[in-house]
Coordinates of C-alpha atoms in Angstrom, one line a residue:
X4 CA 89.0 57.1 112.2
X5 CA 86.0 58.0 114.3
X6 CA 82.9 56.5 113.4
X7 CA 79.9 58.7 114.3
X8 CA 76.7 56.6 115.4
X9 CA 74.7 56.0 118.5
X10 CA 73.9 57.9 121.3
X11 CA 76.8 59.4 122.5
X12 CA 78.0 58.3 126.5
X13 CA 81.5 60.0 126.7
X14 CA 82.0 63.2 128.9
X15 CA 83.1 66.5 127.1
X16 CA 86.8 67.1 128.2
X17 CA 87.6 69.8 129.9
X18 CA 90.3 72.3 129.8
X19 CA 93.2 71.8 131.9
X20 CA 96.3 73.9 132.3
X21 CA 99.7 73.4 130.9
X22 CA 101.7 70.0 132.1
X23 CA 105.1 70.4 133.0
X24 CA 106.8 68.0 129.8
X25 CA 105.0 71.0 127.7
X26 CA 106.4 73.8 130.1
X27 CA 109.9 72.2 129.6
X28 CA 110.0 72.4 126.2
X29 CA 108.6 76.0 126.3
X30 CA 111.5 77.3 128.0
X31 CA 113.6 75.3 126.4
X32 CA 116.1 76.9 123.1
X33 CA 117.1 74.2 121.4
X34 CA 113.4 72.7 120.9
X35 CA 111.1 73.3 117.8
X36 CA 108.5 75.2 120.0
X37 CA 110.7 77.1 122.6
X38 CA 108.4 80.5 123.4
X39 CA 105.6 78.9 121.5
X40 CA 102.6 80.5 123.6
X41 CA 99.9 77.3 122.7
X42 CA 102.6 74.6 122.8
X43 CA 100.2 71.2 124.3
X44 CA 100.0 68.2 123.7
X45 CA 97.6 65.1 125.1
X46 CA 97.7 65.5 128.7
X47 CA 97.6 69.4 128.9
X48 CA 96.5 72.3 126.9
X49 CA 92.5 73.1 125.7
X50 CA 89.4 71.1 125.0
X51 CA 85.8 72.3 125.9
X52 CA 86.8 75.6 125.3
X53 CA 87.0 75.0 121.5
X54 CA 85.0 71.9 120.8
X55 CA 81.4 72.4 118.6
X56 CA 80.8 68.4 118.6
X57 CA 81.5 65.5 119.9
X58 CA 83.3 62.9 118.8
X59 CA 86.5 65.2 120.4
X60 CA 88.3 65.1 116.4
X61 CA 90.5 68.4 115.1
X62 CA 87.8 68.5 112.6
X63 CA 85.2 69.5 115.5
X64 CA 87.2 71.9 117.2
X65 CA 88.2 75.5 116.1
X66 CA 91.5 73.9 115.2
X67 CA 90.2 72.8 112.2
X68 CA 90.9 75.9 110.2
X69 CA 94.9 75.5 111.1
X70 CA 96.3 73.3 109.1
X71 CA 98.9 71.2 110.5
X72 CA 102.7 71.3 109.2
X73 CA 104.6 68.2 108.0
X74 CA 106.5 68.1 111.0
X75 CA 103.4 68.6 113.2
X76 CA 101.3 65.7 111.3
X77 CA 103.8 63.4 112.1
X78 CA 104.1 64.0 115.6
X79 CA 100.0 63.3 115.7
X80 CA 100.6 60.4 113.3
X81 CA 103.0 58.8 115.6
X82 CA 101.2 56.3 118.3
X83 CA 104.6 56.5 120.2
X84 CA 104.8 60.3 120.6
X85 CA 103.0 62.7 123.4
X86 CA 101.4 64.5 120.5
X87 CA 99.1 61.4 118.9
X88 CA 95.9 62.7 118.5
X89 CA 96.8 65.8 120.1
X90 CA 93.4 68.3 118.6
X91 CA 95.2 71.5 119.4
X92 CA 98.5 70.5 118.2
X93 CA 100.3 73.6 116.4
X94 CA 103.7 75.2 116.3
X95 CA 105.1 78.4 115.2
X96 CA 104.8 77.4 111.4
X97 CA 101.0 76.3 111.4
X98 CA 99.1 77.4 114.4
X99 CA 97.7 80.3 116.4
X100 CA 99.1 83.6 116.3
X101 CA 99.3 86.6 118.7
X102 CA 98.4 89.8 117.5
X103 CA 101.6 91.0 119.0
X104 CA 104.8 89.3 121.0
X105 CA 105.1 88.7 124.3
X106 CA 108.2 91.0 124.9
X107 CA 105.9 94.2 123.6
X108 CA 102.9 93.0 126.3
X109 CA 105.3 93.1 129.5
X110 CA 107.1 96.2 128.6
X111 CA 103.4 97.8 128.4
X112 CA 102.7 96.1 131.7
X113 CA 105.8 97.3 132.8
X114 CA 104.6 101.0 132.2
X115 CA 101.6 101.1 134.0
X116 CA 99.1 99.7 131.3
X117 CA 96.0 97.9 131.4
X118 CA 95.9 94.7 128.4
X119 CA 93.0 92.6 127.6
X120 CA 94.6 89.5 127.3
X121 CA 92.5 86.3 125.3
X122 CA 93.5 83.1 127.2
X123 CA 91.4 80.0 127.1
X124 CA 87.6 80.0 127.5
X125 CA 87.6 83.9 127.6
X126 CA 89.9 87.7 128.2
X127 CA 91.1 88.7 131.1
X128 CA 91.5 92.6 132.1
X129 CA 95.8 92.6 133.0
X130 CA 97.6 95.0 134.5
X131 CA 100.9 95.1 137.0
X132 CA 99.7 94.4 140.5
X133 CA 102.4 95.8 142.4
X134 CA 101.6 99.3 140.5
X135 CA 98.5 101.3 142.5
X136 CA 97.9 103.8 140.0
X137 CA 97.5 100.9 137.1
X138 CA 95.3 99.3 139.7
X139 CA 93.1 102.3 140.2
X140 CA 92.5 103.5 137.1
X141 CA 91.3 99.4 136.3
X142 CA 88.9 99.8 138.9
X143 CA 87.9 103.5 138.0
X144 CA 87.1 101.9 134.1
X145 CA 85.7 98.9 135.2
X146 CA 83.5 100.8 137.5
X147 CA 84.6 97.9 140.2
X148 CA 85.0 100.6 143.6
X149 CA 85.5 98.0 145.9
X150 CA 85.1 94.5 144.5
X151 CA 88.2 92.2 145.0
X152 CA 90.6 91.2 142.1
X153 CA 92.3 88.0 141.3
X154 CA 96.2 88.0 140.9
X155 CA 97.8 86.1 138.9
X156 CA 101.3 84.7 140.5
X157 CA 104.4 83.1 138.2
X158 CA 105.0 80.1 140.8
X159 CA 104.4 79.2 144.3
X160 CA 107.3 81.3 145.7
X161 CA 105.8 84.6 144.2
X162 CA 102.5 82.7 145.6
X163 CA 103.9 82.3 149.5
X164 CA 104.8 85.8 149.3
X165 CA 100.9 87.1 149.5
X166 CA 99.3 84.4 150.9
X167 CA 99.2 82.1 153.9
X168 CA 99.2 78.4 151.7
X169 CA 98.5 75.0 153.4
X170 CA 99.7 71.6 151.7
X171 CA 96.1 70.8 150.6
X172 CA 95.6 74.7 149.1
X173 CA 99.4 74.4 147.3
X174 CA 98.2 70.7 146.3
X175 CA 94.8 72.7 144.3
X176 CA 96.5 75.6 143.4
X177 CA 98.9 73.2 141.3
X178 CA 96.2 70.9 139.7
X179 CA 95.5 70.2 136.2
X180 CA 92.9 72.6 137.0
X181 CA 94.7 75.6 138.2
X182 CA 91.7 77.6 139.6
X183 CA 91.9 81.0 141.6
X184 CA 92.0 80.2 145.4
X185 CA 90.6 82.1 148.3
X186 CA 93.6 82.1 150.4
X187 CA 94.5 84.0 154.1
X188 CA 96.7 87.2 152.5
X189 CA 99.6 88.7 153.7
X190 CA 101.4 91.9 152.0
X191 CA 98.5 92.8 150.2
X192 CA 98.1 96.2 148.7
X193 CA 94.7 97.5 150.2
X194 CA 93.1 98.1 146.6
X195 CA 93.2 94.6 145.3
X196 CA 90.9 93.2 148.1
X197 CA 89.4 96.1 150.1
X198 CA 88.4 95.1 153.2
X199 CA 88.8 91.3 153.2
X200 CA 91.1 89.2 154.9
X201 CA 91.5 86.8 151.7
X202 CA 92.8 87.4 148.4
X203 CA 92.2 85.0 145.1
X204 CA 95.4 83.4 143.4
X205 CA 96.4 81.7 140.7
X206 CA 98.8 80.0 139.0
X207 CA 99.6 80.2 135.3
X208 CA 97.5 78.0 133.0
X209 CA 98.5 78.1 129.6
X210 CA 101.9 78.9 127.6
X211 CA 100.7 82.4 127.0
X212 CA 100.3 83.4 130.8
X213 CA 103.6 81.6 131.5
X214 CA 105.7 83.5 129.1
X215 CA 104.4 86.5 130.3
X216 CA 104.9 86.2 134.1
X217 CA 108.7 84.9 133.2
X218 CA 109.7 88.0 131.9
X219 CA 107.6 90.0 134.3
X220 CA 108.2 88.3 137.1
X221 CA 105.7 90.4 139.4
X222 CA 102.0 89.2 140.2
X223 CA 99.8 90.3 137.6
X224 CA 95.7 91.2 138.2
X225 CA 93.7 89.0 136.1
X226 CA 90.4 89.5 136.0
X227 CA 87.0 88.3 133.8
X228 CA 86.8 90.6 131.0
X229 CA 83.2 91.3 131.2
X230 CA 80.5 94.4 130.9
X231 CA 78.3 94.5 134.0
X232 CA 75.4 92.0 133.7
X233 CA 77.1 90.1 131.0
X234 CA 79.4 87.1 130.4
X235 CA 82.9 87.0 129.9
X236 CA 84.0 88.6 126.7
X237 CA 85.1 85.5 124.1
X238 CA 85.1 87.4 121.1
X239 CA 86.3 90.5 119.5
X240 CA 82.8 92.4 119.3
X241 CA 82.2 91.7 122.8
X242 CA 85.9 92.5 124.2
X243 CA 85.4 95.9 122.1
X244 CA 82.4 96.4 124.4
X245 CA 85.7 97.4 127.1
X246 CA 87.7 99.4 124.9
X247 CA 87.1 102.3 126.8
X248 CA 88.6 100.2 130.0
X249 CA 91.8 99.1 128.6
X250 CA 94.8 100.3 126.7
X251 CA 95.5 97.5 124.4
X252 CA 94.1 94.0 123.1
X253 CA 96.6 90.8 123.4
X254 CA 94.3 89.2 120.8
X255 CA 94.8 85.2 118.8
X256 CA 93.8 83.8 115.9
X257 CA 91.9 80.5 117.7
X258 CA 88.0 81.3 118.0
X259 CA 87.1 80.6 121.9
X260 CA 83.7 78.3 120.8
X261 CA 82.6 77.5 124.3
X262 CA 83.4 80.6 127.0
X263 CA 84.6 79.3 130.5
X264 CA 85.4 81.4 133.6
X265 CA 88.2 80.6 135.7
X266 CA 87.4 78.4 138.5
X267 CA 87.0 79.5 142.1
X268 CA 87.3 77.0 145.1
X269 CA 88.5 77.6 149.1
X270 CA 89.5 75.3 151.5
X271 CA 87.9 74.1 154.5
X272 CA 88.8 71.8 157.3
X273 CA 91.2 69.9 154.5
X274 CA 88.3 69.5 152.1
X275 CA 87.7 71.4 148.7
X276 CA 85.5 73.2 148.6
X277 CA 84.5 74.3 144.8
X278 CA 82.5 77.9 144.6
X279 CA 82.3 78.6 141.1
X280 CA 82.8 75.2 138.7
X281 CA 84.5 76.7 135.3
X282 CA 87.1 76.0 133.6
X283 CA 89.0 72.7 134.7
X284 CA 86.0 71.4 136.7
X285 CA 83.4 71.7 133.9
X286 CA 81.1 70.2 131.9
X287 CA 81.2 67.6 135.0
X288 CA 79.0 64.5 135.0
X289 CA 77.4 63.8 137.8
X290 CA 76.1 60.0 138.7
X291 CA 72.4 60.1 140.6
X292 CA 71.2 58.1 143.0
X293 CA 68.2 57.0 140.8
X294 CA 67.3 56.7 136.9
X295 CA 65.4 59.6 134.9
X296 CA 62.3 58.7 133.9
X297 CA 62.4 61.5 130.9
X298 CA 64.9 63.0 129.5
X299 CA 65.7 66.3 131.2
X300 CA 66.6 69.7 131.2
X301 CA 67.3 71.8 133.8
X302 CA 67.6 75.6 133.9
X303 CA 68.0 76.8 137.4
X304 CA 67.8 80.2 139.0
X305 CA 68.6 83.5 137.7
X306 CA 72.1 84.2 139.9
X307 CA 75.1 82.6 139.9
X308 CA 73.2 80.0 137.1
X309 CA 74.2 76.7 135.4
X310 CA 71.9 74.4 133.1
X311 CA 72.1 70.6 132.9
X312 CA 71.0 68.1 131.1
X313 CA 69.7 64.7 132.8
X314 CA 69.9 61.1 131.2
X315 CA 69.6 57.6 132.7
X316 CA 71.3 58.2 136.2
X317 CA 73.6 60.7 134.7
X318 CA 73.4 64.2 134.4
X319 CA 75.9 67.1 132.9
X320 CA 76.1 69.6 134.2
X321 CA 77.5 73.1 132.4
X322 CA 80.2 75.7 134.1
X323 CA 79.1 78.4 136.1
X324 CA 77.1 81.2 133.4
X325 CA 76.3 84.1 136.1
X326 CA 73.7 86.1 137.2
X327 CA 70.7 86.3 133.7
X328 CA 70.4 90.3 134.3
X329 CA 70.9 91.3 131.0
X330 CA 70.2 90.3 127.4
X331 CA 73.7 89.2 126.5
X332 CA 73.8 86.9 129.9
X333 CA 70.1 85.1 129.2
X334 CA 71.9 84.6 125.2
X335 CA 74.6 83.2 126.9
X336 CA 72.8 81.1 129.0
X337 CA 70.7 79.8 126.1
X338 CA 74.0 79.0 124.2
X339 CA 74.8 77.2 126.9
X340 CA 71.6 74.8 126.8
X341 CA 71.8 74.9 123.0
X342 CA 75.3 73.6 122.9
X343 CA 75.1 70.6 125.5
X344 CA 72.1 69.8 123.1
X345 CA 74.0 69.6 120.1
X346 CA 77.0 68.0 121.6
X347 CA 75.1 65.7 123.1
X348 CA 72.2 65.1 120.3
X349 CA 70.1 65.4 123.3
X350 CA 66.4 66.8 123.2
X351 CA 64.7 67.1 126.6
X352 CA 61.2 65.5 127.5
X353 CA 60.7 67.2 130.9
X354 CA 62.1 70.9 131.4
X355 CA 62.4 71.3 134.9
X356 CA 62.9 75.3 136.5
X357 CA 62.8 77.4 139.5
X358 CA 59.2 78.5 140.8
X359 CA 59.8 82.0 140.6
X360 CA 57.5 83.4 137.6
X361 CA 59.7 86.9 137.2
X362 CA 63.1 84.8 136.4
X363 CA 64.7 84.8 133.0
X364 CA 65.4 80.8 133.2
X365 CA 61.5 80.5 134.1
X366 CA 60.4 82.3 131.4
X367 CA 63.1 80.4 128.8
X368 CA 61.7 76.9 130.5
X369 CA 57.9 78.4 129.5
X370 CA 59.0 78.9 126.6
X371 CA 61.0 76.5 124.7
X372 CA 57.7 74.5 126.5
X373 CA 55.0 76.7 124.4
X374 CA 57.1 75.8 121.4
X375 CA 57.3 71.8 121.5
X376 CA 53.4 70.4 122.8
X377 CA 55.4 66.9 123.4
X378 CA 57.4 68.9 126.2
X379 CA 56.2 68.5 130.1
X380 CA 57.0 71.0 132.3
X381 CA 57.7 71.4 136.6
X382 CA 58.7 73.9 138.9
X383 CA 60.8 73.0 141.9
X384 CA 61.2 75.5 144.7
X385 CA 64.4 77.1 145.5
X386 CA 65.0 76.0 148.8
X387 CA 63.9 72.1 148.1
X388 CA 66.2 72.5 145.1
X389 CA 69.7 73.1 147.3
X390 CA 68.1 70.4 149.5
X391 CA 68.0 68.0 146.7
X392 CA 71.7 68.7 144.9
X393 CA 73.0 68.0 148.2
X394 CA 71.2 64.8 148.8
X395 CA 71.8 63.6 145.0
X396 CA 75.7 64.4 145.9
X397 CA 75.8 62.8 148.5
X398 CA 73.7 59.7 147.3
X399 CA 71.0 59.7 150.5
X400 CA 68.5 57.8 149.6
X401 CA 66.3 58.4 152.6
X402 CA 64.0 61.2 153.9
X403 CA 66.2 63.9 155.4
X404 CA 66.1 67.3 157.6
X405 CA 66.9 69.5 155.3
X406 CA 68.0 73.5 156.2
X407 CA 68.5 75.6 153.5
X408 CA 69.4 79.7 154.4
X409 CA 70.0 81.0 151.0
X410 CA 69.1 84.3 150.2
X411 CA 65.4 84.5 148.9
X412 CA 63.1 81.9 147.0
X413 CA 59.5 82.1 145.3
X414 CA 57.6 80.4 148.1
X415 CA 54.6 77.8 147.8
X416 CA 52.3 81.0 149.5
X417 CA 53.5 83.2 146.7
X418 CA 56.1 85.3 149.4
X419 CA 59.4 85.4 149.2
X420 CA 61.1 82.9 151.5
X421 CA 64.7 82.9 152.8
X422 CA 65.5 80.3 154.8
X423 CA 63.9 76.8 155.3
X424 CA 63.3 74.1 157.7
X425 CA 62.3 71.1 155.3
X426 CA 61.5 67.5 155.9
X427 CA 62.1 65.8 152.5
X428 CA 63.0 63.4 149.9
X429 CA 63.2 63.0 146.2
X430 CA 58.7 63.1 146.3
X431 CA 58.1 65.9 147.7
X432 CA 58.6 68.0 151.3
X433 CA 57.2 70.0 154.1
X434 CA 58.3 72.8 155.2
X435 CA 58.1 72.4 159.1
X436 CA 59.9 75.6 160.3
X437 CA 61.0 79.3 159.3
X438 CA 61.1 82.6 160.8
X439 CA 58.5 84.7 160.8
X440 CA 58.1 86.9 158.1
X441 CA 58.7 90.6 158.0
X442 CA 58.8 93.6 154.7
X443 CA 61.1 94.0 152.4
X444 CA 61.4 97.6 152.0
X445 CA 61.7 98.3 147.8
X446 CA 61.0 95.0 147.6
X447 CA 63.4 92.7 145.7
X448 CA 66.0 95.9 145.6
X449 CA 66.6 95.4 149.6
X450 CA 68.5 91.8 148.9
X451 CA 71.3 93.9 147.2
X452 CA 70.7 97.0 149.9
X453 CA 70.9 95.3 153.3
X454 CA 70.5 98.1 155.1
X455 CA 67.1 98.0 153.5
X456 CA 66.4 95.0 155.7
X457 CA 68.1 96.1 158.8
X458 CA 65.5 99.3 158.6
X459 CA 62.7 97.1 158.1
X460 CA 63.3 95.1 161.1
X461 CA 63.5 98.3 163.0
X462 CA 60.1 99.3 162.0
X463 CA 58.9 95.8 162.6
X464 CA 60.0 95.7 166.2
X465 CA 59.9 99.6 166.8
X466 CA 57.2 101.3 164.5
X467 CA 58.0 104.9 163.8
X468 CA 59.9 105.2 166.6
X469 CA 63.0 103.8 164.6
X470 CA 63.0 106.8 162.9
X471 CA 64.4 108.4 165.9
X472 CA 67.2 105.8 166.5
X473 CA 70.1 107.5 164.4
X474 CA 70.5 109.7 167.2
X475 CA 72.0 107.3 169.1
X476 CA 74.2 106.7 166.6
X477 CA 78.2 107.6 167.1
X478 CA 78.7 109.4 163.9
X479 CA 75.3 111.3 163.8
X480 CA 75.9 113.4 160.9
X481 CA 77.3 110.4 158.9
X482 CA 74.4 108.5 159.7
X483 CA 71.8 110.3 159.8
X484 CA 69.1 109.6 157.3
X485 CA 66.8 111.3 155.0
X486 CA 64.1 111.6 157.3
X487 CA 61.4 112.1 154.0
X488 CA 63.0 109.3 152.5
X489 CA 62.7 106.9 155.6
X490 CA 58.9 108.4 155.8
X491 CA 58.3 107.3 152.4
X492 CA 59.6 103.9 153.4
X493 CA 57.1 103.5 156.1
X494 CA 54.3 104.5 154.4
X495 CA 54.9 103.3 150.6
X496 CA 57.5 100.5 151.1
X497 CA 56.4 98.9 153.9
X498 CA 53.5 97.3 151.4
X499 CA 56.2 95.7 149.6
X500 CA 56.7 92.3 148.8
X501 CA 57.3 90.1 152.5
X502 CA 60.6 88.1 152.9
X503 CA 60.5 85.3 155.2

């Protein structure tokens, strides 16, 4: 039996896919938990996904309100079977339930409908990929024009038949971790990836998708069930939030405690290559090059955000939470801080957070800061900050050239800055180079409007006389502009904020 004292030093697990002794026995007729769609055991199935403390015991998990069969017990009993110790185990007579059966969710596919399907650390919106209509009205729901989807693909064959696959992409794809690839596609219908050259694909990661994909055998789209601005849906009141986008719910009985995004990573030049760190590659622990002096926490940006937590020469960090631009994704993201705390009986003594004042993870770092007077409190600047992950990651000690080009960050001068020339190291930097600086017109707005910017460097180089450039253009009555509007630009917009 676990005993529960002392700081605690081990790593949360994370979830992994399916292994293949489990697959076996899934397809197989004459076992106990042929067609079971949780069937795992201790080298596959789901961990971080439903853990609420650490020590990693059933009683922790949201297993704990299953209670295991005779014949289940035994297996976890045994210290000579694959299921000792096994927190998810379960099987038809004592474990998770579907709201309805396999064979019902493909014949829907099948007819052209769209299924939120519950899998691991969240839904996924489903429907068939080889059916354009089905595909159409998903992205007319989701309000997604022209945003790519991920399909899901029953094995590498199916795989090979979209996408050009290397050795090192087939070797990732078919990882513990199963993540969604960026791959070069072939035979691609135009609507899944508009406009790209590369399409995300996955393999199968838990009994459920299998089962599905078997019968269906056609590539399925599979992607985050989320609302706009929010996190992926774990629950029923937030996967209601869709019910306007699809037909039916493929709901189960086993609470999703932690939610976890599928994993998203590309190949290049042979070497991995990990975009978004979810499910499979997170909570990761990462070893510095240098002990903490405090305990720390740290809350990063407001896109594409994660929070750690930082201890000795060790720090954890959390999988990928998205972009805090609404109320449900700055919860989420406090969720997220709250639960490595409690997992980790971990209170911080430094908060650490980006310099830009307007941010929702500034303005959480301020205040879980006004609320605890034995806190201390730092800004880092953006830029410095990428410099600094890749110089912990890399373990370089010494001072470094650093160039970061990403996007915008608050700068030291109180403009926006956007791409950096830094000499640095773990003390401090200076910034020895940028571009010069020109306006933003709108402001912020322009970094999601480009055309904003292209405009603005117009007017910078040209003055008014820009305004007379869409003549020139090939397609004039396409392009040509609102000429009040562009007025307004130049005399209203142009006092916006600068971008360097």
């Amino acid at each position: 039996e676990t005993e529960r004292k002392g700081e605690v030093e081990v790593n949360i697990p994370p979830d992994v896919s399916i292994c293949k002794a489990c697959e076996e026995e899934l397809f197989d007729p004459s076992n106990r938990r042929y067609g079971y769609p949780f069937i795992t055991c201790t080298h596959c199935g789901v961990r971080y996904s439903i853990i609420y403390d650490l020590p990693y015991d059933r009683v922790n998990t949201s297993m704990k309100f299953f209670e295991m069969c005779k014949a289940c017990e035994e297996e976890y009993q045994n210290p000579l079977d694959r299921r000792y110790h096994a927190q998810p185990i379960g099987c038809w007579d004592c474990g998770a339930e579907l709201s309805f059966s396999v064979d019902k969710a493909v014949k829907l596919l099948e007819d052209g409908n769209i299924l939120a399907i519950k899998g691991v650390g969240g839904y996924h919106l489903v429907c068939d990929a080889t059916n354009p209509k089905a595909i159409q009205t998903l992205r007319e729901r989701k309000k997604r024009p022209t945003k790519p989807f991920a399909l899901m693909v029953k094995d590498m064959k199916m795989a090979r038949e979209l996408a050009y696959i290397s050795p090192k992409e087939e070797e990732i794809l078919t990882s513990k971790e199963r993540p969604i690839g960026l791959l070069n596609s072939k035979n691609i219908d135009e609507n899944i990836a508009p406009n790209i050259s590369r399409i995300g694909l996955f393999l199968p990661y838990t009994p459920l998708h299998l089962l599905i994909l078997d019968k269906l055998n056609r590539p399925i789209v599979a992607t985050s069930a989320n609302v706009t601005d929010e996190p992926i849906a774990t629950n029923r009141q937030s996967i209601e939030k869709l019910s306007n986008v699809y037909d039916y719910l493929l709901d189960h009985n086993r609470e999703i405690v932690n939610g976890c995004d599928d994993s998203v990573v590309m190949v290049v030049k042979e070497q991995e290559i990990v975009l978004r760190r979810a499910r499979g590659y997170a909570p990761v622990s990462v070893e510095l090059p240098f002990p903490l002096e405090k305990k720390t926490l740290a809350v990063g940006a407001n896109q594409k955000s994660t929070v750690a937590i930082g201890f000795d020469n060790r720090v954890i960090l959390s999988p990928h939470i998205g972009d805090l631009n609404g109320i449900e994704s700055v919860e989420y993201f406090r969720e997220n801080i709250e639960n490595l705390k409690r997992i980790y009986r971990f209170e911080p003594e430094l908060i650490v957070h980006d310099k830009h004042p307007a941010y929702e993870s500034t303005k959480v770092a301020k205040e879980l800061f006004s609320l605890n007077s034995s806190l201390f409190i730092q800004s880092v600047q953006h830029h410095y900050a990428h410099i600094l992950a890749l110089m912990a990651e890399k373990k370089i000690t010494q001072k470094v050239l650093g160039v970061a080009f990403d996007g915008t960050g608050y700068g030291d001068d109180g403009n926006l800055w956007g791409g950096e020339f830094m000499v640095c190291d773990y003390e401090g930097y200076e910034r020895v180079a940028h571009f010069n600086y020109f306006k933003l017109l709108g402001g912020a707005k322009a970094i999601k409007e480009p055309k904003r910017v292209a405009l603005s460097l117009l007017f910078d180089v040209y003055g008014e006389e820009a305004l007379d450039f869409w003549a020139l253009a090939p397609n004039k009555a396409r392009l040509k502009p609102s000429i009040p509007t562009i007025q307004a630009f130049s005399q209203v917009e142009l006092k916006s904020q600068y971008i360097m």
